[in-house]
CSV table of C-alpha atoms and ligand atoms in Angstrom, one decimal:
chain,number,residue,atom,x,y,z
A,1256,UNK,CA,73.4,8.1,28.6
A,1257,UNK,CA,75.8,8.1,31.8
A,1258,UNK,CA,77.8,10.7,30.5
A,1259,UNK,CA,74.8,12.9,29.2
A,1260,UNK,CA,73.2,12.3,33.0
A,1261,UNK,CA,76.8,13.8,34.3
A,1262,UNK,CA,76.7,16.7,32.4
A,1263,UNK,CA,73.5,17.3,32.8
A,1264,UNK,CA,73.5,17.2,36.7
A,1265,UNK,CA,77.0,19.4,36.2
A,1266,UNK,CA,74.9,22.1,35.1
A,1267,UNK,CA,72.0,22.2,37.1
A,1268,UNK,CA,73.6,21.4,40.3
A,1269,UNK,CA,75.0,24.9,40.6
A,1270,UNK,CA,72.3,26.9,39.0
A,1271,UNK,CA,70.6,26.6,42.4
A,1272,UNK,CA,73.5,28.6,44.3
A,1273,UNK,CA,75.2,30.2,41.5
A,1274,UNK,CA,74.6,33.3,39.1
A,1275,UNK,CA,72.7,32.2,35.9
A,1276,UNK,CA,75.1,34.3,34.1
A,1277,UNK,CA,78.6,34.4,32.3
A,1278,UNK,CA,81.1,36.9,32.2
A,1279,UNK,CA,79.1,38.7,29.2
A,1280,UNK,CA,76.2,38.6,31.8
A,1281,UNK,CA,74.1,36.6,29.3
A,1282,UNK,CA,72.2,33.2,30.1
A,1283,UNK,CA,74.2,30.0,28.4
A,1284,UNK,CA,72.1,28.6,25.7
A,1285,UNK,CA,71.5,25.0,25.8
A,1286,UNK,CA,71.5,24.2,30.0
A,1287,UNK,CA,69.3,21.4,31.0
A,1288,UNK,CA,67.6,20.5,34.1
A,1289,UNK,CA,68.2,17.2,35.1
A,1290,UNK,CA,64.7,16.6,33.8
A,1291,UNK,CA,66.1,17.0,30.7
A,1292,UNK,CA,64.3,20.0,29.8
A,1293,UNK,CA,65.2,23.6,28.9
A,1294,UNK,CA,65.0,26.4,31.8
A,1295,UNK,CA,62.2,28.9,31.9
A,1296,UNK,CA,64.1,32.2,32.4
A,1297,UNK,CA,61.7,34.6,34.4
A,1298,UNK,CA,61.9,38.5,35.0
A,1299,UNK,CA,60.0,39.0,38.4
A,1300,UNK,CA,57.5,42.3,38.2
A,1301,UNK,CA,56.6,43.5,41.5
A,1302,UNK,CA,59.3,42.9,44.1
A,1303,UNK,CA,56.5,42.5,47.7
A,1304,UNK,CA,55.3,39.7,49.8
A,1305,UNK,CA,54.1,37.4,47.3
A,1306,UNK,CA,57.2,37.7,45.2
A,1307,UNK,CA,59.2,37.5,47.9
A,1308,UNK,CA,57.8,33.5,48.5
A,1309,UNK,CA,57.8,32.8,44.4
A,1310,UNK,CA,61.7,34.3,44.3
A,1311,UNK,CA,62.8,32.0,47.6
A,1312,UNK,CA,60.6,28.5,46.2
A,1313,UNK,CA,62.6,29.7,43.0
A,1314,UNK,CA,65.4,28.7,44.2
A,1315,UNK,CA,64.7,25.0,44.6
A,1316,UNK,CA,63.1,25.1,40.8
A,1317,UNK,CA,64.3,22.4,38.5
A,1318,UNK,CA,63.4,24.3,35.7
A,1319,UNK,CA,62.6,27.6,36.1
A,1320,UNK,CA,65.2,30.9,36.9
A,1321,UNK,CA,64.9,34.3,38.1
A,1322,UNK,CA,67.3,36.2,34.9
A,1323,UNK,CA,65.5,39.7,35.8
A,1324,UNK,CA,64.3,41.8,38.2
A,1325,UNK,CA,61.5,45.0,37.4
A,1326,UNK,CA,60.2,47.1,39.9
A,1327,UNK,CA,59.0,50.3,41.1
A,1328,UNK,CA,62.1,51.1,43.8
A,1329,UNK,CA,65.1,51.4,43.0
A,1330,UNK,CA,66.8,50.2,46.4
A,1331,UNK,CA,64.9,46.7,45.8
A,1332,UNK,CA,66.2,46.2,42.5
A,1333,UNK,CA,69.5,46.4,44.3
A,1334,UNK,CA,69.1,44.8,47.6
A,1335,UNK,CA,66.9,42.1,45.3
A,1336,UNK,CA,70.2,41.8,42.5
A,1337,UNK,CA,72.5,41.1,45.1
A,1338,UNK,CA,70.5,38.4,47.0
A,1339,UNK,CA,69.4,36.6,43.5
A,1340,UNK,CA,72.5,37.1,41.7
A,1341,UNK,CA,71.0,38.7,39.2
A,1342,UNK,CA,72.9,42.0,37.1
A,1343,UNK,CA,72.5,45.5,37.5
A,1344,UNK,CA,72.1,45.1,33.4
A,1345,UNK,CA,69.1,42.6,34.3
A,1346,UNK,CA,67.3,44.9,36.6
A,1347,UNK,CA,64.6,47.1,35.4
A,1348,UNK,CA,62.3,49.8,36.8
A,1349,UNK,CA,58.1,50.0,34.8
A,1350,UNK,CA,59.6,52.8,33.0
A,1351,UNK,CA,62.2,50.7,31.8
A,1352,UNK,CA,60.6,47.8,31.2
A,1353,UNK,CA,60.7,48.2,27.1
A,1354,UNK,CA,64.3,46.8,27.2
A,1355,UNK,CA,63.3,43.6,27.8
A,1356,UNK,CA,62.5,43.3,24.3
A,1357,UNK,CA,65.2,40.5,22.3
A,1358,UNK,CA,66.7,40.1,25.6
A,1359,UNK,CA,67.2,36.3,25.0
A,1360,UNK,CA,67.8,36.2,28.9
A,1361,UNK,CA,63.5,36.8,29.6
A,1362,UNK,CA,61.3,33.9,28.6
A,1363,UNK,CA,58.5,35.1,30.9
A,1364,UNK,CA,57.3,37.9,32.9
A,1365,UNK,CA,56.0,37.4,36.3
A,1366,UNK,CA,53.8,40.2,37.4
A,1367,UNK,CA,52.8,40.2,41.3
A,1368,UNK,CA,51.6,43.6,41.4
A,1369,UNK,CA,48.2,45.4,42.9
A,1370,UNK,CA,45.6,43.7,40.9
A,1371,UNK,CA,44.6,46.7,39.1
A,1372,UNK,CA,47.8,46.6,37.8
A,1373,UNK,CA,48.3,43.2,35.9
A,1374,UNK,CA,46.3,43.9,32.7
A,1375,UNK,CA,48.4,46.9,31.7
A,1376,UNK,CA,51.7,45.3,32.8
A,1377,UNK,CA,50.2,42.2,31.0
A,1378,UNK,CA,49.7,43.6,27.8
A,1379,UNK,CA,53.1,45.5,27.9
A,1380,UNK,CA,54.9,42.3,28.2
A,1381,UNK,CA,53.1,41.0,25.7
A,1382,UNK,CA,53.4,43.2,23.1
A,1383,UNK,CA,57.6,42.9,23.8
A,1384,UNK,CA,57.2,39.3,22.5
A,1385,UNK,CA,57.8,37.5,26.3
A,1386,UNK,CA,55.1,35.0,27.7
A,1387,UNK,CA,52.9,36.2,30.4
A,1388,UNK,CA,52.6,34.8,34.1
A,1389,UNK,CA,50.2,37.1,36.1
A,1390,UNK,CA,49.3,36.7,39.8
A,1391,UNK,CA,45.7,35.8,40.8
A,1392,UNK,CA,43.1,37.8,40.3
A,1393,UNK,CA,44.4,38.5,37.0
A,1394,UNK,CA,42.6,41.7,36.4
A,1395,UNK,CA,39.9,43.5,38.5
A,1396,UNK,CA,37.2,42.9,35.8
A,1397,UNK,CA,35.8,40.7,33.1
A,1398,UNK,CA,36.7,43.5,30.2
A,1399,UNK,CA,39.9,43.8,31.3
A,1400,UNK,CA,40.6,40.1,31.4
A,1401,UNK,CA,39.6,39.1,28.1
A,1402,UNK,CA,42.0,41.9,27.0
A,1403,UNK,CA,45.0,40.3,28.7
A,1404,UNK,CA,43.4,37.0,27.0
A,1405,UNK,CA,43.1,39.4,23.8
A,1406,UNK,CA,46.8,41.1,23.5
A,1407,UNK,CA,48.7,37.5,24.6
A,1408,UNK,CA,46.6,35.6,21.5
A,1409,UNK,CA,47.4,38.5,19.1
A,1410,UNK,CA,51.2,38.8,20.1
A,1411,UNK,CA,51.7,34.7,20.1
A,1412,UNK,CA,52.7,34.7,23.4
A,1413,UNK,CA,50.7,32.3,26.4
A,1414,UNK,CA,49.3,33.6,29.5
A,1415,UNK,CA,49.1,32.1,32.6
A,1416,UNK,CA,47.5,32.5,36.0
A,1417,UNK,CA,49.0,31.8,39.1
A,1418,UNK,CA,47.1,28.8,40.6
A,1419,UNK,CA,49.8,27.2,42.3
A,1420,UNK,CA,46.4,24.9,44.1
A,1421,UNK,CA,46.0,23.7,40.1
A,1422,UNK,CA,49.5,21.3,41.0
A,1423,UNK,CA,49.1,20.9,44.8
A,1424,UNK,CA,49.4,16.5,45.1
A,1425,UNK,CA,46.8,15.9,47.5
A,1426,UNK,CA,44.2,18.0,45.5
A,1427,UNK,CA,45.3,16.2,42.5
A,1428,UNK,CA,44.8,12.9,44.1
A,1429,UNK,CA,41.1,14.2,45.4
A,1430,UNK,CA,40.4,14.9,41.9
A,1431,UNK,CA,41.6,11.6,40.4
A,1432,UNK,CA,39.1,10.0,43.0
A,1433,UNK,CA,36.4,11.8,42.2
A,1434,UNK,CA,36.8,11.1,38.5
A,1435,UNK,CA,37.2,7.2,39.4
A,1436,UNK,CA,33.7,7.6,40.8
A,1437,UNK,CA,34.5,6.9,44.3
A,1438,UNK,CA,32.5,9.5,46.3
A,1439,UNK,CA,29.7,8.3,43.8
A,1440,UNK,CA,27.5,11.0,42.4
A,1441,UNK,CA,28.6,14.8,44.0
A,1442,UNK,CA,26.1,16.7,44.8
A,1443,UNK,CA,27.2,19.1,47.4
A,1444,UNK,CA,30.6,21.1,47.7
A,1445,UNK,CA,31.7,23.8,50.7
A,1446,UNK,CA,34.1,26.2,49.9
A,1447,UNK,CA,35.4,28.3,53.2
A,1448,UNK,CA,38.1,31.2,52.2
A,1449,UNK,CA,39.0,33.9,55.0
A,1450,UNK,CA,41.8,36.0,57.2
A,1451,UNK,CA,42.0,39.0,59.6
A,1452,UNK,CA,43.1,41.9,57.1
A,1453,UNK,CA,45.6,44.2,59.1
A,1454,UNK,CA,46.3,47.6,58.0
A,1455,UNK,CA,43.0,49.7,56.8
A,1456,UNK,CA,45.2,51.8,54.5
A,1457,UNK,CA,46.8,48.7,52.4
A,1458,UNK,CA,45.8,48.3,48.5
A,1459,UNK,CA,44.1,45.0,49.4
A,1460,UNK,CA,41.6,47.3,51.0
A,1461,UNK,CA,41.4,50.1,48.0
A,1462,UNK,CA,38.4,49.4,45.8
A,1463,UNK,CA,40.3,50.7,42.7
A,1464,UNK,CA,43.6,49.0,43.3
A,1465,UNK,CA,42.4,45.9,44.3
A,1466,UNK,CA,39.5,45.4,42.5
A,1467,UNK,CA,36.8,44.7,45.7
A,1468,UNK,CA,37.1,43.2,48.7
A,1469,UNK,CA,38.2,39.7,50.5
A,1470,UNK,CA,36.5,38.1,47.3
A,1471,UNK,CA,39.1,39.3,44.9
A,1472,UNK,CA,42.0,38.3,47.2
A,1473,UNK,CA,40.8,35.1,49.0
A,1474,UNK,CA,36.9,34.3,48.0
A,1475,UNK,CA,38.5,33.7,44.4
A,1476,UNK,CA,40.3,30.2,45.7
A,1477,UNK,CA,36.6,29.1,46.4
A,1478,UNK,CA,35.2,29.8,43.5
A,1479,UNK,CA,38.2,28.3,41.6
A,1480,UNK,CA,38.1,25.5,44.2
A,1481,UNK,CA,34.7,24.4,43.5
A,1482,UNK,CA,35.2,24.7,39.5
A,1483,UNK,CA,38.2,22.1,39.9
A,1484,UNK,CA,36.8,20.1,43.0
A,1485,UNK,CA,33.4,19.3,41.5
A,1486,UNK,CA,34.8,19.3,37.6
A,1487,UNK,CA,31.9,21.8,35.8
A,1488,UNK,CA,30.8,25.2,35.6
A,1489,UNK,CA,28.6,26.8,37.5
A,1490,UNK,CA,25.5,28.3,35.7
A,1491,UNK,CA,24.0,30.2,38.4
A,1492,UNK,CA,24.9,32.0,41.7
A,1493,UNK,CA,23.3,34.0,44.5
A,1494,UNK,CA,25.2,35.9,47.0
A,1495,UNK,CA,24.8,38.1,50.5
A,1496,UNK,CA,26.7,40.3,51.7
A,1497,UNK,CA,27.4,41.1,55.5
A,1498,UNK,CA,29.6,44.2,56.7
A,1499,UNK,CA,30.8,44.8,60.6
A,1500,UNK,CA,33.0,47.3,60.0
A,1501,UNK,CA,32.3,49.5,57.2
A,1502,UNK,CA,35.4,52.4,58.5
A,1503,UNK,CA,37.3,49.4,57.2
A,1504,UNK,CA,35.5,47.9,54.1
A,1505,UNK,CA,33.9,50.8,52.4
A,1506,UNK,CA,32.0,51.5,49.6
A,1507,UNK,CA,32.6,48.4,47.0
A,1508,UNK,CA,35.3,46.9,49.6
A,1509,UNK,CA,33.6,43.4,50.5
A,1510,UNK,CA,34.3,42.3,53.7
A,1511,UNK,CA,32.4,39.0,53.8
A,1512,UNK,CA,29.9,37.6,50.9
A,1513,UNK,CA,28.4,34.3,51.6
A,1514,UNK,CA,27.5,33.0,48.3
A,1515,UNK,CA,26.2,29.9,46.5
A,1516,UNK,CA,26.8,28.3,43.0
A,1517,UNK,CA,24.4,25.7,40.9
A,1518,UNK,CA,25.8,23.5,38.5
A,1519,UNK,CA,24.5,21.4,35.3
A,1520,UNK,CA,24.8,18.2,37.2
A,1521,UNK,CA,22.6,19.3,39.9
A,1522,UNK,CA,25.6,20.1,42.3
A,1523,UNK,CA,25.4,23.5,44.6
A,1524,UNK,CA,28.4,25.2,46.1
A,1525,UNK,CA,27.9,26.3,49.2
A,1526,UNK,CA,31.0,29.4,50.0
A,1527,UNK,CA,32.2,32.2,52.1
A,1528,UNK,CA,34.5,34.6,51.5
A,1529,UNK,CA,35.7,36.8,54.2
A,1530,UNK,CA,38.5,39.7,55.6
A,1531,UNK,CA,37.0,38.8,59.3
A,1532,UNK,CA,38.2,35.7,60.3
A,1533,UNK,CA,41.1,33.6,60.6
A,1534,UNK,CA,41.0,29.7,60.4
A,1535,UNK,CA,38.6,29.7,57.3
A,1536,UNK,CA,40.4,27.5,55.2
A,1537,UNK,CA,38.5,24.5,53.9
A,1538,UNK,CA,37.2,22.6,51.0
A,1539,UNK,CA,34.4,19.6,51.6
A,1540,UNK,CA,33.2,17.4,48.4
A,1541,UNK,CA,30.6,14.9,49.3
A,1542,UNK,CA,29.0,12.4,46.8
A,1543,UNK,CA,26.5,9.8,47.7
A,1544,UNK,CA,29.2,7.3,48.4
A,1545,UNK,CA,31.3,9.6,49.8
A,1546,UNK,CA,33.2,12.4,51.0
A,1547,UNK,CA,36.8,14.5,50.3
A,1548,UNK,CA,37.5,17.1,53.3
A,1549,UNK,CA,41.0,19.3,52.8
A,1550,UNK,CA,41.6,21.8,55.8
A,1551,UNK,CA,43.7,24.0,55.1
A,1552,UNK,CA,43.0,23.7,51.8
A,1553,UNK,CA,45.0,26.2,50.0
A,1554,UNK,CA,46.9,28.0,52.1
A,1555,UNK,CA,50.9,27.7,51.3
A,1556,UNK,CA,51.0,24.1,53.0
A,1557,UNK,CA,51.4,21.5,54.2
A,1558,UNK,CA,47.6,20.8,53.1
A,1559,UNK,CA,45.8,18.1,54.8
A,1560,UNK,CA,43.4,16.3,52.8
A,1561,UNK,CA,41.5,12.9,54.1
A,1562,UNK,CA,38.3,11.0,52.7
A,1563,UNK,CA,35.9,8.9,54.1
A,1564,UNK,CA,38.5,6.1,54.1
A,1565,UNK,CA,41.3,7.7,55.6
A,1566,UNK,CA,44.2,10.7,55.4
A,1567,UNK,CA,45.7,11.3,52.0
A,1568,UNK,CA,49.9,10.9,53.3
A,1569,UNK,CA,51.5,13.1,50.1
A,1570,UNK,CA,54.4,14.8,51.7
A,1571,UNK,CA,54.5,18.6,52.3
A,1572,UNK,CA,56.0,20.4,48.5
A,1573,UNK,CA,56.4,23.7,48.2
A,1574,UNK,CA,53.6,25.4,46.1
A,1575,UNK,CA,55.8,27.6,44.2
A,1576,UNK,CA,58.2,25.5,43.3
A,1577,UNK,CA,56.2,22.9,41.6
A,1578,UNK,CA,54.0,25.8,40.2
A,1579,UNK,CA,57.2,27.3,38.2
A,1580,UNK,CA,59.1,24.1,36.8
A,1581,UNK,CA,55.1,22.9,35.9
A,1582,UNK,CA,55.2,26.8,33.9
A,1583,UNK,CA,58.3,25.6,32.5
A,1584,UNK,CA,57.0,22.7,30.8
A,1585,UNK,CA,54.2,24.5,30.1
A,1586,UNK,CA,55.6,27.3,28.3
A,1587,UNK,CA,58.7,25.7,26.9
A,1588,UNK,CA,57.4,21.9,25.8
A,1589,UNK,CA,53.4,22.5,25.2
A,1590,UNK,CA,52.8,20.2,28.6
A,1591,UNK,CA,48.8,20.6,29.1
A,1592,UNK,CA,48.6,20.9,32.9
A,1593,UNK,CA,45.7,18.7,34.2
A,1594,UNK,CA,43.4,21.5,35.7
A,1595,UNK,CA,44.1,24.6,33.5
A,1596,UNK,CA,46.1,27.7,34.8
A,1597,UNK,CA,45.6,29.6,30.8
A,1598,UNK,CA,43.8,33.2,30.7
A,1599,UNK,CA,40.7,31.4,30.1
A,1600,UNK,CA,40.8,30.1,33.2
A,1601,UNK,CA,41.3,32.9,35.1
A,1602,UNK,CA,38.4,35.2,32.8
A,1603,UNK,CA,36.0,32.4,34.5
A,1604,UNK,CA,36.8,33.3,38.2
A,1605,UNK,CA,36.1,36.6,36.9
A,1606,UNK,CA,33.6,36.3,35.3
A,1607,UNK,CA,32.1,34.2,38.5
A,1608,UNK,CA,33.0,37.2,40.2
A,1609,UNK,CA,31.4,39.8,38.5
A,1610,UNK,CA,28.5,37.6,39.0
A,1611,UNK,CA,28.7,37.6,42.2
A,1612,UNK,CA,28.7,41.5,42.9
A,1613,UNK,CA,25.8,41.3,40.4
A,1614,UNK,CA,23.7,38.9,43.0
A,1615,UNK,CA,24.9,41.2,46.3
A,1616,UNK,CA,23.4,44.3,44.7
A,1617,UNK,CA,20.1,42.9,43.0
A,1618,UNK,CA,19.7,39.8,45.6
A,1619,UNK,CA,18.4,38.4,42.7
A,1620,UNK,CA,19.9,34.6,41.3
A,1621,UNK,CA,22.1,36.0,38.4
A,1622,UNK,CA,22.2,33.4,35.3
A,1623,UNK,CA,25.7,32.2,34.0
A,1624,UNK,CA,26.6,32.4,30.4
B,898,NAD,P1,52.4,43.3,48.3
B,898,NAD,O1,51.7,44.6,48.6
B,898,NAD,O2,53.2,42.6,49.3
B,898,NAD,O3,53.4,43.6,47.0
B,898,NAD,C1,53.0,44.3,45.9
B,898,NAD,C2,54.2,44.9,45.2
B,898,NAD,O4,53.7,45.8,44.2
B,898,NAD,C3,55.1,45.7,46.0
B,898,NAD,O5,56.4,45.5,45.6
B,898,NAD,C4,54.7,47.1,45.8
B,898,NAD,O6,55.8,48.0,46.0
B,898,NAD,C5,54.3,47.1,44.4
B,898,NAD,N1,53.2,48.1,44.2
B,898,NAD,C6,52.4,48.7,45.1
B,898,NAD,N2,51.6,49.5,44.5
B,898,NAD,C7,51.8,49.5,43.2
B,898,NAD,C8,51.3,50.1,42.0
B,898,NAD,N3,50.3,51.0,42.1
B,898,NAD,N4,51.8,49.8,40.8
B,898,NAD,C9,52.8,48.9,40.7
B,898,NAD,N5,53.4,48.3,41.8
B,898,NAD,C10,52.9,48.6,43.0
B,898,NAD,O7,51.3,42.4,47.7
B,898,NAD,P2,51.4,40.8,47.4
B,898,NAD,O8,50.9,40.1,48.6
B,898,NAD,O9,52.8,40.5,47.0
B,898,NAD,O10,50.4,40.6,46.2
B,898,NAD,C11,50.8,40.9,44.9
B,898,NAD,C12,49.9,40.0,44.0
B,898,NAD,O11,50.1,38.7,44.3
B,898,NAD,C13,48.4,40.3,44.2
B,898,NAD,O12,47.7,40.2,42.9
B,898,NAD,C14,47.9,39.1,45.0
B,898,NAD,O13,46.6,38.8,44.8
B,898,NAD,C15,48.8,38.0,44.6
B,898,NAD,N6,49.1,37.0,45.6
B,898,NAD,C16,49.0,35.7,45.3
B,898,NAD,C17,49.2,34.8,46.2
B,898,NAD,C18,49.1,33.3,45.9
B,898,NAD,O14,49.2,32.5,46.8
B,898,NAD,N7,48.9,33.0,44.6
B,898,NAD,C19,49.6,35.1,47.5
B,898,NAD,C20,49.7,36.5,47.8
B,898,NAD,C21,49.5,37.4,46.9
């Protein structure tokens, strides 16, 4: 067992620092984290901010490796290679993304695109056989969601959503509480999900490329907050709409939607979503024997989570790293993850969503099905 640990650690320790790949520039079969379980190779899709953070919390991964690079500019791929070790044969642009077919280096295909983008990139990578890892939202509607859901089932291949939240500890450990009965019977949860959006002319701000508004970028981790906070579906919402700068947020570009959520217990949600103010960050669970408060409560860390008897003390971990070795055991030993992060998951936000414009426009209560 010694010698087996040795080895083991042999090969992991420099897959951290060094290339993933041998002279013939193809992964080694048979490496083993030191949790004993085989690597999840990854093909980033969308070199920008956010995979920027995934590729860097990569590199402390147990389990999970950047092997490929696809992307829209050329000079990234190279500047991209070069920092990541990974080869020019390894680096793709969209056009070229067909060769990633049989390439036994690609497990997985991460796609951190423009929203609008994931389904088509989604169903691409499916069809070539590879698992599916898309970026929150993962479409900009319902229909082209359950697609996604519809070409991953038909190909064999799983899809998952980026909710790194879904493995955060201290949200775990509010959960497991909650469960154990301790805030008694919930009946009321506060979702509050907002920044200052910069630039008027980035995609976040283009109704076609982004889907909507603040809801599709930052409202979402409410919604999916109070799904996993309070442990049901909702089966109603209403929602208003407020706009103070509509040069900014035009036409189907929300900048704030104050909305609400009923659920089969008896429990409301209480939420805003907003692209007009900074500090709104927070999650509040209260129950008739208690309470759960986490401010921030999803943004990259450290998270700071307390109860009505005291602070939660998990130590600070790096969302992204957990997120991807958790993938890896997802995808590569069948691990169910205990809050979901499958494509049925993420067709519920949407779907939640979708609702949600429905409620703005008719000011109506719009029934969930
Ligand atoms: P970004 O603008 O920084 O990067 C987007 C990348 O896509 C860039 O490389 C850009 O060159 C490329 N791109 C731009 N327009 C394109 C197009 N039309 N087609 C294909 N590629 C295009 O954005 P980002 O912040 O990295 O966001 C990317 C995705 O990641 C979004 O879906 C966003 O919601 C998600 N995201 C998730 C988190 C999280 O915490 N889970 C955080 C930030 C962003």
């Amino acid at each position: 067992m010694s010698s087996r640990r040795n080895f083991i650690q042999m090969v992991s320790a420099p897959l951290i620092a060094m290339p993933f790949f041998s002279q013939a520039e193809t992964v080694q079969e048979n490496l083993h984290s030191i949790e004993d379980g085989p690597i999840l190779k990854v093909a980033l899709l969308g070199l920008g901010g956010y995979a920027n953070i995934v590729a860097k919390a990569m590199q402390n991964c147990k389990r999970a490796k950047i092997t490929a690079l696809i992307s829209g500019t050329p000079s990234k791929l190279d500047q991209w290679g070069e920092k990541y070790s990974v080869p020019k044969s390894h680096r793709f642009s969209y056009e070229e993304l067909e060769k990633i077919k049989n390439n036994p280096d690609i497990d997985a295909v991460y796609i951190m695109t423009p929203n609008l983008r994931h389904p088509e990139f989604a169903i691409k990578v499916a069809n070539l056989g590879k698992h599916v890892i898309s970026e929150k939202p993962m479409a900009t509607n319902v229909k082209d969601a359950q697609r996604m859901i519809d070409a991953c089932k038909k190909a064999g291949v799983k899809l998952l959503v980026g909710y790194r939240m879904h493995f955060e500890p201290n949200t775990l450990e509010i959960i497991k509480k909650r469960e154990a009965g301790e805030f008694g019977k919930i009946l009321f949860f506060q979702g509050l999900s907002g920044f200052i959006i910069g630039d008027p002319k980035q995609w976040r701000l283009n109704k076609q490329l982004a889907g909507g508004g603040s809801m599709m970028d930052i409202g979402i981790y409410s919604i999916n907050g109070a799904r996993y906070m309070l442990g049901e579906e909702p089966i109603w919402v209403t929602a208003q709409e407020t706009k103070t700068d509509p040069e900014k947020f035009k036409e189907g570009v929300d900048e704030t939607i104050l909305f609400q959520m009923g659920f089969p217990s008896g429990a409301v949600a209480s939420c805003l979503s907003t692209y007009a103010l900074n500090n709104l960050d927070k999650f509040y669970l209260n129950g008739t024997k208690g309470f759960a408060e986490m401010m921030p409560s999803t943004g990259y860390g450290p998270i700071k989570a307390k109860t009505n008897k005291g602070e939660l003390s998990y130590p600070h971990v790096t969302h992204q790293t957990i997120q991807m070795d958790e993938f890896a055991a997802i995808l590569h030993d069948g691990k169910t993850p205990k809050i979901p992060v499958d494509g049925e998951e993420g067709l519920k936000d949407m779907k939640i969503i979708e609702a949600i414009f429905e409620a703005v426009k008719s000011g109506k209560k719009v029934a969930l099905k």
